[in-house]
Amino acid sequence: MAEISDQLSTSVEKMWISKSSLAIFVGVSVATITYYLSHVVKKPVLITGSKSCADFLQHHCPVLVQEYYPTVWCFTSRAHTILCSVLSDLTRWKLPPYRREVLDMPDGGELHLDWLEHHGNSHYNNSHHDNRTHPIIVILPGMSGNSRSHYVINLARGASKKGYRSVVYNHRGSNGVKLKNNKYYCAADTSDLQHVVTHIRKLYPDAPLMAAGVSLGGMITFNYLAKFGKDCGLVAAMVMSMPWNTFKTTESLEEPLNRLLFNKYLTFGLTQYVRQNREVFDKDSRVDVDHALKSSTIAEYDKRFTIKVFGFESVDQFYTLASACYKVSKVQTPLLSLNAADDVFAPLSSIPTKEIEKNPNIALVVTSHGGHIGFGDWLFPSRESFMDKLYQQYVDAVFKYRQEEHVGTQKKREWENREESWVTKVDPDTKRNLEKERMVGKRVSKSPGGKWPCPVCARVCGSRIGLYSHQRIHENEKRKVLSIQF
């Protein structure tokens, strides 16, 4: 009996422990979900200096007015950034059917353009576009990215999903191909992008063209827009996770944890890039390649290598020319920027929100979480991210609805002109009456039985109801004449 009682007490104790563990687990889960829903789930913030731009984006980009559910790993932006990058690389490994085009540059180098054509098998197929007028999106990857990067593949596939074609602009040597000369790429140099845009405009002069840049690619895109203004050859642009202030980006990457997780990793990739093309840079007397290969941070790499190759006087000059925050007022092309408030590469304090509000051509979308090129949605980042959804909706709005709204505006103007011409033909005194009265049904007396003049024929009615009944005669006659003209 004693053994049975001991076994019962042991089983009861184990059951109590399991129930306690279950209760603790449920409590922690509920607390985590509660914190997640109350502190993380928020609608993106839209900042722009134009009300029409804000209305256009909120109407055609539904993701902006919905609540954003970032991944559960977003409590630290670093984990969010790394997780989105790693899992996306594992789940989106298959490459799209790119068509490679090698573009020879005037300085003897070459650029590789990877085209992804739309084959008309999408629900969003734009049947009114042929190959000559089919819209094109130029995609610019980040510092160590290329057409094989997961976020670039998502952007290219997203454009194809909406019925458009895209071309990935691979930075010189970024896709594993060795350089032909000592010219490579940096955020302050827009000459290569200018050459690519000119080349595409020559191939398809009637096709609308826009650019989408990510991180470093966004900086190049922004600097290009600021440099060429209305002559940039683009109908619109979008930049994602773009560092606005290079000085503050460098300070953020110099923090101990960021230096360990990101700074050293990116610097290692840059030095590997130099090591692979050493035979080219060894011929450049301005560069000490051995000294550059010993760089442990991006700031050291820029000081020892970047400013030497591009001929900048100092790192400060290079960072000033590369920073977008000093050129906000120069952008004259519609531009949408997507940033996360917890991006270690683009701290919230580095975003010039006041300057952006003064430029009606720029719209800024800021999410509370998202990291750097993260924006993972809900539990895991294996599906389309918030960035992918906003990009697809914005591209579709630029190429489709902007044109339709422009046509609608033209029709409205034509309607107003025909109305005025009809009124002038019917009554020669109409213009004088309209200038005199200005408003339909304007009262000329304060008494209830005052006079209500008709702005068309100048007839005076004793009441507002009488004037309304009288004006319906003119409206019916106007409809008949307008229907004949159309």
Short mmCIF file of N, CA, C and O in Angstrom, two decimals, residues 57-164:
data_model
loop_
_atom_site.label_atom_id
_atom_site.label_comp_id
_atom_site.label_asym_id
_atom_site.label_seq_id
_atom_site.Cartn_x
_atom_site.Cartn_y
_atom_site.Cartn_z
N LEU A 57 -1.46 57.70 -53.15
CA LEU A 57 -0.82 56.51 -52.58
C LEU A 57 -1.79 55.73 -51.70
O LEU A 57 -1.84 54.49 -51.76
N GLN A 58 -2.54 56.41 -50.86
CA GLN A 58 -3.46 55.70 -49.97
C GLN A 58 -4.58 55.03 -50.74
O GLN A 58 -5.12 54.01 -50.29
N HIS A 59 -4.93 55.58 -51.89
CA HIS A 59 -6.01 54.99 -52.68
C HIS A 59 -5.53 53.79 -53.48
O HIS A 59 -6.22 52.77 -53.56
N HIS A 60 -4.33 53.90 -54.06
CA HIS A 60 -3.85 52.85 -54.96
C HIS A 60 -2.89 51.87 -54.29
O HIS A 60 -2.52 50.87 -54.91
N CYS A 61 -2.45 52.15 -53.07
CA CYS A 61 -1.58 51.24 -52.33
C CYS A 61 -2.28 50.85 -51.02
O CYS A 61 -2.00 51.44 -49.97
N PRO A 62 -3.18 49.88 -51.06
CA PRO A 62 -3.97 49.53 -49.87
C PRO A 62 -3.12 49.11 -48.68
O PRO A 62 -3.57 49.21 -47.54
N VAL A 63 -1.91 48.61 -48.93
CA VAL A 63 -1.08 48.15 -47.83
C VAL A 63 -0.70 49.30 -46.89
O VAL A 63 -0.38 49.07 -45.72
N LEU A 64 -0.80 50.53 -47.35
CA LEU A 64 -0.46 51.68 -46.52
C LEU A 64 -1.51 51.99 -45.46
O LEU A 64 -1.20 52.61 -44.44
N VAL A 65 -2.75 51.59 -45.71
CA VAL A 65 -3.82 51.88 -44.75
C VAL A 65 -4.18 50.65 -43.92
O VAL A 65 -5.16 50.67 -43.18
N GLN A 66 -3.40 49.59 -44.07
CA GLN A 66 -3.62 48.38 -43.29
C GLN A 66 -2.58 48.27 -42.20
O GLN A 66 -1.50 48.87 -42.28
N GLU A 67 -2.88 47.48 -41.18
CA GLU A 67 -1.91 47.27 -40.09
C GLU A 67 -0.81 46.32 -40.55
O GLU A 67 -1.07 45.32 -41.22
N TYR A 68 0.40 46.65 -40.19
CA TYR A 68 1.57 45.88 -40.61
C TYR A 68 1.96 44.93 -39.48
O TYR A 68 2.20 45.34 -38.36
N TYR A 69 2.02 43.63 -39.79
CA TYR A 69 2.38 42.59 -38.82
C TYR A 69 3.79 42.10 -39.12
O TYR A 69 3.97 41.17 -39.92
N PRO A 70 4.81 42.69 -38.54
CA PRO A 70 6.17 42.19 -38.78
C PRO A 70 6.39 40.85 -38.10
O PRO A 70 5.59 40.40 -37.28
N THR A 71 7.50 40.19 -38.43
CA THR A 71 7.78 38.88 -37.86
C THR A 71 7.96 38.97 -36.35
O THR A 71 8.25 40.03 -35.80
N VAL A 72 7.79 37.84 -35.67
CA VAL A 72 7.92 37.82 -34.21
C VAL A 72 9.35 38.06 -33.78
O VAL A 72 9.61 38.29 -32.61
N TRP A 73 10.28 38.03 -34.73
CA TRP A 73 11.69 38.28 -34.40
C TRP A 73 12.03 39.77 -34.50
O TRP A 73 13.19 40.14 -34.38
N CYS A 74 11.04 40.60 -34.69
CA CYS A 74 11.31 42.01 -34.92
C CYS A 74 11.62 42.78 -33.64
O CYS A 74 11.85 43.97 -33.69
N PHE A 75 11.60 42.10 -32.47
CA PHE A 75 11.89 42.82 -31.23
C PHE A 75 13.30 43.40 -31.26
O PHE A 75 13.59 44.38 -30.59
N THR A 76 14.17 42.79 -32.00
CA THR A 76 15.48 43.39 -32.26
C THR A 76 15.63 43.49 -33.77
O THR A 76 15.46 42.51 -34.50
N SER A 77 15.92 44.69 -34.24
CA SER A 77 16.01 44.92 -35.68
C SER A 77 17.12 44.09 -36.31
O SER A 77 17.02 43.68 -37.46
N ARG A 78 18.16 43.82 -35.54
CA ARG A 78 19.27 43.04 -36.09
C ARG A 78 18.83 41.61 -36.39
O ARG A 78 19.16 41.06 -37.44
N ALA A 79 18.10 41.01 -35.44
CA ALA A 79 17.60 39.64 -35.67
C ALA A 79 16.63 39.61 -36.83
O ALA A 79 16.62 38.68 -37.64
N HIS A 80 15.81 40.64 -36.94
CA HIS A 80 14.84 40.72 -38.03
C HIS A 80 15.56 40.79 -39.38
O HIS A 80 15.21 40.08 -40.33
N THR A 81 16.57 41.63 -39.46
CA THR A 81 17.32 41.78 -40.70
C THR A 81 18.02 40.48 -41.10
O THR A 81 17.94 40.03 -42.24
N ILE A 82 18.69 39.85 -40.14
CA ILE A 82 19.43 38.62 -40.43
C ILE A 82 18.48 37.48 -40.77
O ILE A 82 18.72 36.72 -41.72
N LEU A 83 17.39 37.35 -40.00
CA LEU A 83 16.44 36.26 -40.24
C LEU A 83 15.80 36.38 -41.62
O LEU A 83 15.70 35.39 -42.35
N CYS A 84 15.36 37.60 -41.97
CA CYS A 84 14.75 37.79 -43.29
C CYS A 84 15.73 37.45 -44.40
O CYS A 84 15.36 36.85 -45.40
N SER A 85 16.97 37.82 -44.22
CA SER A 85 17.98 37.56 -45.25
C SER A 85 18.27 36.07 -45.37
O SER A 85 18.28 35.52 -46.47
N VAL A 86 18.48 35.39 -44.24
CA VAL A 86 18.85 33.98 -44.26
C VAL A 86 17.70 33.12 -44.76
O VAL A 86 17.86 32.29 -45.67
N LEU A 87 16.50 33.29 -44.17
CA LEU A 87 15.37 32.44 -44.55
C LEU A 87 14.93 32.71 -45.98
O LEU A 87 14.52 31.80 -46.69
N SER A 88 15.01 33.98 -46.40
CA SER A 88 14.61 34.28 -47.78
C SER A 88 15.57 33.63 -48.76
O SER A 88 15.16 33.16 -49.82
N ASP A 89 16.85 33.62 -48.43
CA ASP A 89 17.83 32.95 -49.30
C ASP A 89 17.56 31.45 -49.39
O ASP A 89 17.78 30.83 -50.42
N LEU A 90 17.08 30.87 -48.28
CA LEU A 90 16.83 29.43 -48.27
C LEU A 90 15.55 29.06 -48.99
O LEU A 90 15.45 27.98 -49.57
N THR A 91 14.56 29.96 -48.94
CA THR A 91 13.26 29.62 -49.52
C THR A 91 13.07 30.13 -50.93
O THR A 91 12.16 29.71 -51.61
N ARG A 92 13.88 31.09 -51.37
CA ARG A 92 13.72 31.66 -52.71
C ARG A 92 15.00 31.46 -53.52
O ARG A 92 15.55 32.40 -54.07
N TRP A 93 15.44 30.21 -53.60
CA TRP A 93 16.75 29.96 -54.21
C TRP A 93 16.68 29.87 -55.73
O TRP A 93 17.67 30.02 -56.41
N LYS A 94 15.50 29.60 -56.28
CA LYS A 94 15.40 29.38 -57.72
C LYS A 94 15.43 30.72 -58.45
O LYS A 94 14.69 31.65 -58.14
N LEU A 95 16.31 30.82 -59.45
CA LEU A 95 16.47 32.07 -60.20
C LEU A 95 15.39 32.20 -61.27
O LEU A 95 14.96 31.21 -61.88
N PRO A 96 14.94 33.42 -61.55
CA PRO A 96 14.01 33.63 -62.66
C PRO A 96 14.73 33.43 -63.99
O PRO A 96 15.96 33.40 -64.04
N PRO A 97 14.01 33.31 -65.08
CA PRO A 97 14.65 33.13 -66.40
C PRO A 97 15.20 34.45 -66.94
O PRO A 97 14.65 35.05 -67.87
N TYR A 98 16.30 34.90 -66.36
CA TYR A 98 16.91 36.15 -66.80
C TYR A 98 17.47 36.01 -68.22
O TYR A 98 17.89 34.93 -68.64
N ARG A 99 17.51 37.14 -68.91
CA ARG A 99 18.22 37.24 -70.20
C ARG A 99 19.36 38.22 -70.01
O ARG A 99 19.16 39.40 -69.78
N ARG A 100 20.60 37.74 -70.11
CA ARG A 100 21.77 38.54 -69.84
C ARG A 100 22.13 39.43 -71.04
O ARG A 100 22.18 38.97 -72.17
N GLU A 101 22.38 40.69 -70.76
CA GLU A 101 22.87 41.64 -71.76
C GLU A 101 24.14 42.28 -71.22
O GLU A 101 24.15 42.83 -70.11
N VAL A 102 25.21 42.20 -71.98
CA VAL A 102 26.48 42.81 -71.60
C VAL A 102 26.58 44.18 -72.26
O VAL A 102 26.54 44.29 -73.49
N LEU A 103 26.68 45.20 -71.42
CA LEU A 103 26.71 46.57 -71.91
C LEU A 103 28.13 47.12 -71.79
O LEU A 103 28.67 47.24 -70.69
N ASP A 104 28.73 47.44 -72.92
CA ASP A 104 30.08 48.00 -72.93
C ASP A 104 30.02 49.48 -72.54
O ASP A 104 29.21 50.24 -73.05
N MET A 105 30.91 49.86 -71.63
CA MET A 105 30.94 51.23 -71.13
C MET A 105 31.99 52.05 -71.87
O MET A 105 32.96 51.51 -72.41
N PRO A 106 31.82 53.37 -71.92
CA PRO A 106 32.77 54.22 -72.65
C PRO A 106 34.20 54.15 -72.10
O PRO A 106 35.16 54.39 -72.85
N ASP A 107 34.37 53.83 -70.80
CA ASP A 107 35.71 53.80 -70.21
C ASP A 107 36.40 52.46 -70.37
O ASP A 107 37.49 52.25 -69.84
N GLY A 108 35.79 51.53 -71.10
CA GLY A 108 36.40 50.22 -71.32
C GLY A 108 35.86 49.13 -70.42
O GLY A 108 36.17 47.95 -70.64
N GLY A 109 35.07 49.48 -69.41
CA GLY A 109 34.47 48.47 -68.54
C GLY A 109 33.19 47.92 -69.14
O GLY A 109 32.84 48.22 -70.30
N GLU A 110 32.49 47.11 -68.35
CA GLU A 110 31.25 46.54 -68.83
C GLU A 110 30.27 46.36 -67.67
O GLU A 110 30.67 46.18 -66.51
N LEU A 111 28.99 46.45 -68.01
CA LEU A 111 27.91 46.23 -67.06
C LEU A 111 27.08 45.05 -67.53
O LEU A 111 26.88 44.87 -68.75
N HIS A 112 26.57 44.28 -66.59
CA HIS A 112 25.70 43.15 -66.93
C HIS A 112 24.27 43.50 -66.53
O HIS A 112 23.99 43.76 -65.35
N LEU A 113 23.39 43.48 -67.52
CA LEU A 113 21.97 43.74 -67.29
C LEU A 113 21.21 42.43 -67.44
O LEU A 113 21.32 41.76 -68.47
N ASP A 114 20.46 42.06 -66.41
CA ASP A 114 19.66 40.83 -66.45
C ASP A 114 18.19 41.20 -66.62
O ASP A 114 17.56 41.74 -65.71
N TRP A 115 17.66 40.89 -67.80
CA TRP A 115 16.28 41.23 -68.14
C TRP A 115 15.35 40.09 -67.74
O TRP A 115 15.66 38.91 -67.92
N LEU A 116 14.20 40.45 -67.21
CA LEU A 116 13.14 39.48 -66.95
C LEU A 116 11.91 39.95 -67.70
O LEU A 116 11.23 40.90 -67.30
N GLU A 117 11.65 39.28 -68.83
CA GLU A 117 10.53 39.68 -69.67
C GLU A 117 9.23 39.14 -69.12
O GLU A 117 9.19 38.11 -68.46
N HIS A 118 8.15 39.86 -69.43
CA HIS A 118 6.81 39.38 -69.07
C HIS A 118 6.23 38.65 -70.26
O HIS A 118 6.22 39.17 -71.38
N HIS A 119 5.76 37.41 -70.03
CA HIS A 119 5.32 36.56 -71.13
C HIS A 119 3.81 36.51 -71.28
O HIS A 119 3.29 35.66 -72.00
N GLY A 120 3.11 37.38 -70.58
CA GLY A 120 1.67 37.47 -70.78
C GLY A 120 0.86 36.40 -70.10
O GLY A 120 -0.30 36.21 -70.42
N ASN A 121 1.43 35.66 -69.14
CA ASN A 121 0.69 34.61 -68.46
C ASN A 121 0.19 35.05 -67.10
O ASN A 121 -0.12 34.25 -66.25
N SER A 122 0.14 36.35 -66.85
CA SER A 122 -0.26 36.86 -65.55
C SER A 122 -1.68 37.37 -65.59
O SER A 122 -2.20 37.81 -66.62
N HIS A 123 -2.33 37.31 -64.44
CA HIS A 123 -3.68 37.85 -64.29
C HIS A 123 -3.66 39.36 -64.50
O HIS A 123 -4.66 39.96 -64.90
N TYR A 124 -2.52 39.99 -64.26
CA TYR A 124 -2.41 41.44 -64.38
C TYR A 124 -1.85 41.86 -65.73
O TYR A 124 -1.30 42.93 -65.88
N ASN A 125 -1.98 41.00 -66.73
CA ASN A 125 -1.38 41.29 -68.03
C ASN A 125 -1.96 42.57 -68.62
O ASN A 125 -3.16 42.77 -68.68
N ASN A 126 -1.10 43.47 -69.04
CA ASN A 126 -1.52 44.72 -69.66
C ASN A 126 -1.60 44.52 -71.16
O ASN A 126 -0.63 44.70 -71.88
N SER A 127 -2.75 44.13 -71.65
CA SER A 127 -2.90 43.79 -73.05
C SER A 127 -2.76 45.00 -73.96
O SER A 127 -2.53 44.86 -75.16
N HIS A 128 -2.92 46.23 -73.42
CA HIS A 128 -2.84 47.40 -74.27
C HIS A 128 -1.39 47.82 -74.51
O HIS A 128 -1.15 48.80 -75.21
N HIS A 129 -0.42 47.10 -73.96
CA HIS A 129 0.99 47.40 -74.19
C HIS A 129 1.60 46.34 -75.11
O HIS A 129 1.38 45.15 -74.94
N ASP A 130 2.36 46.79 -76.10
CA ASP A 130 3.14 45.86 -76.91
C ASP A 130 4.60 45.97 -76.49
O ASP A 130 4.94 46.68 -75.54
N ASN A 131 5.48 45.26 -77.18
CA ASN A 131 6.89 45.25 -76.80
C ASN A 131 7.53 46.63 -76.89
O ASN A 131 8.46 46.96 -76.17
N ARG A 132 6.99 47.47 -77.75
CA ARG A 132 7.55 48.80 -77.94
C ARG A 132 7.19 49.74 -76.79
O ARG A 132 7.98 50.62 -76.42
N THR A 133 6.02 49.57 -76.22
CA THR A 133 5.54 50.48 -75.17
C THR A 133 5.41 49.82 -73.80
O THR A 133 4.89 50.43 -72.88
N HIS A 134 5.89 48.58 -73.67
CA HIS A 134 5.72 47.87 -72.41
C HIS A 134 6.59 48.51 -71.32
O HIS A 134 7.79 48.69 -71.50
N PRO A 135 6.01 48.90 -70.17
CA PRO A 135 6.77 49.58 -69.11
C PRO A 135 7.93 48.75 -68.58
O PRO A 135 7.90 47.52 -68.58
N ILE A 136 8.98 49.45 -68.12
CA ILE A 136 10.21 48.81 -67.66
C ILE A 136 10.58 49.36 -66.29
O ILE A 136 10.47 50.56 -66.04
N ILE A 137 11.07 48.47 -65.41
CA ILE A 137 11.59 48.87 -64.10
C ILE A 137 13.05 48.49 -64.02
O ILE A 137 13.41 47.32 -64.23
N VAL A 138 13.92 49.46 -63.75
CA VAL A 138 15.35 49.20 -63.53
C VAL A 138 15.55 48.97 -62.03
O VAL A 138 15.23 49.83 -61.22
N ILE A 139 16.08 47.81 -61.66
CA ILE A 139 16.27 47.43 -60.26
C ILE A 139 17.75 47.54 -59.92
O ILE A 139 18.60 46.92 -60.56
N LEU A 140 18.06 48.33 -58.89
CA LEU A 140 19.44 48.52 -58.44
C LEU A 140 19.63 47.84 -57.09
O LEU A 140 19.03 48.25 -56.10
N PRO A 141 20.47 46.79 -57.02
CA PRO A 141 20.70 46.08 -55.75
C PRO A 141 21.52 46.90 -54.77
O PRO A 141 21.99 48.00 -55.08
N GLY A 142 21.69 46.34 -53.56
CA GLY A 142 22.48 47.00 -52.53
C GLY A 142 23.96 46.79 -52.70
O GLY A 142 24.44 46.36 -53.76
N MET A 143 24.72 47.07 -51.63
CA MET A 143 26.18 47.08 -51.69
C MET A 143 26.76 45.75 -52.16
O MET A 143 27.62 45.72 -53.04
N SER A 144 26.32 44.67 -51.58
CA SER A 144 26.85 43.36 -51.95
C SER A 144 25.83 42.52 -52.70
O SER A 144 25.99 41.30 -52.81
N GLY A 145 24.80 43.15 -53.23
CA GLY A 145 23.74 42.42 -53.91
C GLY A 145 23.92 42.37 -55.41
O GLY A 145 24.71 43.11 -56.00
N ASN A 146 23.16 41.47 -56.04
CA ASN A 146 23.14 41.34 -57.49
C ASN A 146 21.83 40.68 -57.89
O ASN A 146 20.91 40.57 -57.06
N SER A 147 21.73 40.23 -59.12
CA SER A 147 20.48 39.66 -59.60
C SER A 147 20.13 38.33 -58.93
O SER A 147 19.01 37.84 -59.09
N ARG A 148 21.06 37.74 -58.18
CA ARG A 148 20.80 36.50 -57.47
C ARG A 148 20.33 36.72 -56.02
O ARG A 148 19.96 35.76 -55.35
N SER A 149 20.38 37.95 -55.54
CA SER A 149 19.96 38.24 -54.17
C SER A 149 18.46 38.03 -54.02
O SER A 149 17.68 38.29 -54.95
N HIS A 150 18.04 37.59 -52.83
CA HIS A 150 16.64 37.22 -52.63
C HIS A 150 15.71 38.40 -52.84
O HIS A 150 14.65 38.27 -53.46
N TYR A 151 16.07 39.58 -52.33
CA TYR A 151 15.17 40.73 -52.46
C TYR A 151 15.09 41.21 -53.89
O TYR A 151 14.05 41.73 -54.33
N VAL A 152 16.18 41.07 -54.66
CA VAL A 152 16.16 41.45 -56.07
C VAL A 152 15.26 40.51 -56.87
O VAL A 152 14.49 40.94 -57.73
N ILE A 153 15.37 39.22 -56.57
CA ILE A 153 14.50 38.24 -57.24
C ILE A 153 13.04 38.54 -56.95
O ILE A 153 12.18 38.47 -57.84
N ASN A 154 12.73 38.88 -55.69
CA ASN A 154 11.35 39.20 -55.33
C ASN A 154 10.84 40.42 -56.09
O ASN A 154 9.68 40.47 -56.53
N LEU A 155 11.69 41.44 -56.24
CA LEU A 155 11.28 42.63 -56.96
C LEU A 155 11.06 42.34 -58.44
O LEU A 155 10.10 42.82 -59.05
N ALA A 156 11.96 41.55 -59.03
CA ALA A 156 11.81 41.21 -60.44
C ALA A 156 10.56 40.37 -60.67
O ALA A 156 9.80 40.61 -61.63
N ARG A 157 10.34 39.40 -59.81
CA ARG A 157 9.13 38.57 -59.94
C ARG A 157 7.87 39.39 -59.68
O ARG A 157 6.83 39.16 -60.31
N GLY A 158 7.95 40.33 -58.75
CA GLY A 158 6.79 41.18 -58.48
C GLY A 158 6.40 42.03 -59.67
O GLY A 158 5.21 42.20 -59.96
N ALA A 159 7.39 42.55 -60.38
CA ALA A 159 7.09 43.33 -61.59
C ALA A 159 6.45 42.45 -62.65
O ALA A 159 5.49 42.85 -63.31
N SER A 160 6.98 41.22 -62.80
CA SER A 160 6.40 40.29 -63.78
C SER A 160 4.99 39.89 -63.38
O SER A 160 4.11 39.72 -64.23
N LYS A 161 4.77 39.76 -62.09
CA LYS A 161 3.43 39.40 -61.60
C LYS A 161 2.40 40.45 -61.96
O LYS A 161 1.25 40.14 -62.29
N LYS A 162 2.81 41.70 -61.93
CA LYS A 162 1.90 42.79 -62.26
C LYS A 162 1.81 43.04 -63.77
O LYS A 162 1.04 43.89 -64.22
N GLY A 163 2.60 42.30 -64.55
CA GLY A 163 2.50 42.44 -66.00
C GLY A 163 3.53 43.34 -66.62
O GLY A 163 3.36 43.77 -67.77
N TYR A 164 4.63 43.64 -65.92
CA TYR A 164 5.65 44.53 -66.44
C TYR A 164 6.98 43.79 -66.56
O TYR A 164 7.16 42.72 -66.00
#
